[in-house]
Amino acid sequence: MTGYLGSYATLGLLLLASVLVFVGAFGANRLLRPARPADPPGKRATYECGLDPVGEDWAQMQIRYYVYAYLYVIFAVEAVFLFPWAVVFDRPGFGVATVVEMAIFVAVLALGILYAWRKNILRWTGS
């Protein structure tokens, strides 16, 4: 299909095909499933590593786990930026400006870790 409206016709056919696949999949599920699905005792109970669940169904998570995960992500992103920089660093045209840019990038991250260290965010408590 060519022309201005041809691309819209292609999109319409694609959407129609996707709706037909969706309806067909759910229709096949309805036709092929058992009439009365089995519901044995305990099927809807909470599963916790093969053991019976103990305690309440709501537990409070400590914020320090999120802080450590966030710090890991920050330094993983730093590593992702450092490796390509190290690969192109020795090419012609990448001189002092490249070193200054990376020094600024690392300095900002170092200031962030220094701030976290000074605020005792990185101290692991036993409780």
mmCIF file of C-alpha atoms in Angstrom:
data_model
loop_
_atom_site.group_PDB
_atom_site.id
_atom_site.type_symbol
_atom_site.label_atom_id
_atom_site.label_comp_id
_atom_site.label_asym_id
_atom_site.label_seq_id
_atom_site.Cartn_x
_atom_site.Cartn_y
_atom_site.Cartn_z
ATOM 1 C CA MET A 1 0.000 0.000 0.000
ATOM 2 C CA THR A 2 1.415 3.296 -1.041
ATOM 3 C CA GLY A 3 0.336 6.852 -0.708
ATOM 4 C CA TYR A 4 -0.747 9.003 2.173
ATOM 5 C CA LEU A 5 -3.590 6.802 3.407
ATOM 6 C CA GLY A 6 -1.698 3.578 2.750
ATOM 7 C CA SER A 7 0.299 3.850 5.949
ATOM 8 C CA TYR A 8 -2.914 4.338 7.936
ATOM 9 C CA ALA A 9 -4.424 1.283 6.265
ATOM 10 C CA THR A 10 -1.358 -0.754 7.253
ATOM 11 C CA LEU A 11 -1.677 0.457 10.839
ATOM 12 C CA GLY A 12 -5.391 -0.365 10.853
ATOM 13 C CA LEU A 13 -4.757 -3.889 9.558
ATOM 14 C CA LEU A 14 -2.072 -4.421 12.182
ATOM 15 C CA LEU A 15 -4.406 -3.267 14.961
ATOM 16 C CA LEU A 16 -7.199 -5.492 13.621
ATOM 17 C CA ALA A 17 -4.869 -8.495 13.515
ATOM 18 C CA SER A 18 -3.722 -7.851 17.084
ATOM 19 C CA VAL A 19 -7.326 -7.626 18.320
ATOM 20 C CA LEU A 20 -8.178 -10.871 16.520
ATOM 21 C CA VAL A 21 -5.191 -12.670 18.095
ATOM 22 C CA PHE A 22 -6.186 -11.352 21.530
ATOM 23 C CA VAL A 23 -9.823 -12.415 21.174
ATOM 24 C CA GLY A 24 -8.771 -15.767 19.695
ATOM 25 C CA ALA A 25 -6.406 -16.534 22.568
ATOM 26 C CA PHE A 26 -9.011 -15.774 25.227
ATOM 27 C CA GLY A 27 -11.684 -17.657 23.282
ATOM 28 C CA ALA A 28 -9.438 -20.733 23.009
ATOM 29 C CA ASN A 29 -8.773 -20.511 26.744
ATOM 30 C CA ARG A 30 -12.493 -20.453 27.486
ATOM 31 C CA LEU A 31 -13.169 -23.430 25.184
ATOM 32 C CA LEU A 32 -10.276 -25.616 26.320
ATOM 33 C CA ARG A 33 -10.307 -25.074 30.095
ATOM 34 C CA PRO A 34 -12.073 -27.509 32.445
ATOM 35 C CA ALA A 35 -15.713 -26.745 33.172
ATOM 36 C CA ARG A 36 -15.136 -26.826 36.936
ATOM 37 C CA PRO A 37 -11.525 -26.056 37.782
ATOM 38 C CA ALA A 38 -10.243 -27.908 40.855
ATOM 39 C CA ASP A 39 -9.830 -25.829 43.991
ATOM 40 C CA PRO A 40 -8.120 -28.080 46.564
ATOM 41 C CA PRO A 41 -7.842 -26.961 50.197
ATOM 42 C CA GLY A 42 -4.958 -24.587 50.772
ATOM 43 C CA LYS A 43 -4.574 -23.614 47.120
ATOM 44 C CA ARG A 44 -5.142 -19.942 47.853
ATOM 45 C CA ALA A 45 -2.965 -19.870 50.993
ATOM 46 C CA THR A 46 0.145 -17.716 50.971
ATOM 47 C CA TYR A 47 3.226 -19.686 49.938
ATOM 48 C CA GLU A 48 6.461 -18.846 51.693
ATOM 49 C CA CYS A 49 9.361 -21.148 50.712
ATOM 50 C CA GLY A 50 7.462 -24.306 51.555
ATOM 51 C CA LEU A 51 6.788 -23.195 55.129
ATOM 52 C CA ASP A 52 3.591 -21.994 56.682
ATOM 53 C CA PRO A 53 3.614 -18.179 56.846
ATOM 54 C CA VAL A 54 4.280 -16.739 60.288
ATOM 55 C CA GLY A 55 3.286 -13.304 61.524
ATOM 56 C CA GLU A 56 1.331 -10.490 59.965
ATOM 57 C CA ASP A 57 0.884 -9.976 56.263
ATOM 58 C CA TRP A 58 2.487 -6.518 56.395
ATOM 59 C CA ALA A 59 6.087 -5.834 57.371
ATOM 60 C CA GLN A 60 7.879 -2.517 57.408
ATOM 61 C CA MET A 61 11.041 -2.310 55.286
ATOM 62 C CA GLN A 62 14.025 -0.394 56.578
ATOM 63 C CA ILE A 63 15.007 2.631 54.470
ATOM 64 C CA ARG A 64 18.704 1.755 54.658
ATOM 65 C CA TYR A 65 18.225 -1.082 52.166
ATOM 66 C CA TYR A 66 16.947 1.418 49.630
ATOM 67 C CA VAL A 67 19.866 3.741 50.339
ATOM 68 C CA TYR A 68 22.387 0.982 49.665
ATOM 69 C CA ALA A 69 20.569 -0.031 46.495
ATOM 70 C CA TYR A 70 20.496 3.589 45.337
ATOM 71 C CA LEU A 71 24.219 4.029 46.013
ATOM 72 C CA TYR A 72 24.935 0.831 44.097
ATOM 73 C CA VAL A 73 22.971 2.112 41.106
ATOM 74 C CA ILE A 74 24.835 5.428 41.189
ATOM 75 C CA PHE A 75 28.232 3.764 41.130
ATOM 76 C CA ALA A 76 27.156 1.214 38.538
ATOM 77 C CA VAL A 77 26.151 4.117 36.279
ATOM 78 C CA GLU A 78 29.516 5.703 36.983
ATOM 79 C CA ALA A 79 31.240 2.529 35.829
ATOM 80 C CA VAL A 80 29.096 2.469 32.694
ATOM 81 C CA PHE A 81 30.309 5.980 31.865
ATOM 82 C CA LEU A 82 33.944 5.344 32.803
ATOM 83 C CA PHE A 83 34.556 2.352 30.525
ATOM 84 C CA PRO A 84 33.639 4.028 27.195
ATOM 85 C CA TRP A 85 35.549 7.122 28.285
ATOM 86 C CA ALA A 86 38.647 5.002 28.911
ATOM 87 C CA VAL A 87 38.315 3.414 25.464
ATOM 88 C CA VAL A 88 38.210 6.715 23.541
ATOM 89 C CA PHE A 89 40.598 8.609 25.811
ATOM 90 C CA ASP A 90 43.745 7.795 23.828
ATOM 91 C CA ARG A 91 42.283 8.791 20.453
ATOM 92 C CA PRO A 92 43.426 12.044 18.846
ATOM 93 C CA GLY A 93 41.354 15.067 19.775
ATOM 94 C CA PHE A 94 40.530 13.862 23.282
ATOM 95 C CA GLY A 95 42.957 15.732 25.471
ATOM 96 C CA VAL A 96 42.749 17.935 28.514
ATOM 97 C CA ALA A 97 39.049 18.735 27.983
ATOM 98 C CA THR A 98 38.154 15.057 28.255
ATOM 99 C CA VAL A 99 40.126 14.651 31.462
ATOM 100 C CA VAL A 100 38.486 17.763 32.961
ATOM 101 C CA GLU A 101 34.988 16.554 32.031
ATOM 102 C CA MET A 102 35.558 13.165 33.649
ATOM 103 C CA ALA A 103 37.164 14.787 36.706
ATOM 104 C CA ILE A 104 34.038 16.930 37.164
ATOM 105 C CA PHE A 105 31.827 13.854 36.795
ATOM 106 C CA VAL A 106 33.805 11.854 39.364
ATOM 107 C CA ALA A 107 34.022 14.878 41.686
ATOM 108 C CA VAL A 108 30.232 15.257 41.754
ATOM 109 C CA LEU A 109 29.874 11.594 42.658
ATOM 110 C CA ALA A 110 32.627 11.902 45.259
ATOM 111 C CA LEU A 111 30.819 14.863 46.822
ATOM 112 C CA GLY A 112 27.668 12.766 47.013
ATOM 113 C CA ILE A 113 29.421 9.876 48.745
ATOM 114 C CA LEU A 114 31.202 12.316 51.079
ATOM 115 C CA TYR A 115 27.844 13.879 51.996
ATOM 116 C CA ALA A 116 26.369 10.431 52.677
ATOM 117 C CA TRP A 117 29.384 9.498 54.782
ATOM 118 C CA ARG A 118 29.261 12.732 56.819
ATOM 119 C CA LYS A 119 25.513 12.270 57.508
ATOM 120 C CA ASN A 120 26.207 8.684 58.731
ATOM 121 C CA ILE A 121 23.945 7.237 56.064
ATOM 122 C CA LEU A 122 26.515 4.570 55.243
ATOM 123 C CA ARG A 123 26.716 3.222 58.812
ATOM 124 C CA TRP A 124 25.197 -0.239 59.083
ATOM 125 C CA THR A 125 23.292 -0.788 62.303
ATOM 126 C CA GLY A 126 22.680 -4.203 63.822
ATOM 127 C CA SER A 127 18.940 -3.850 64.409
#
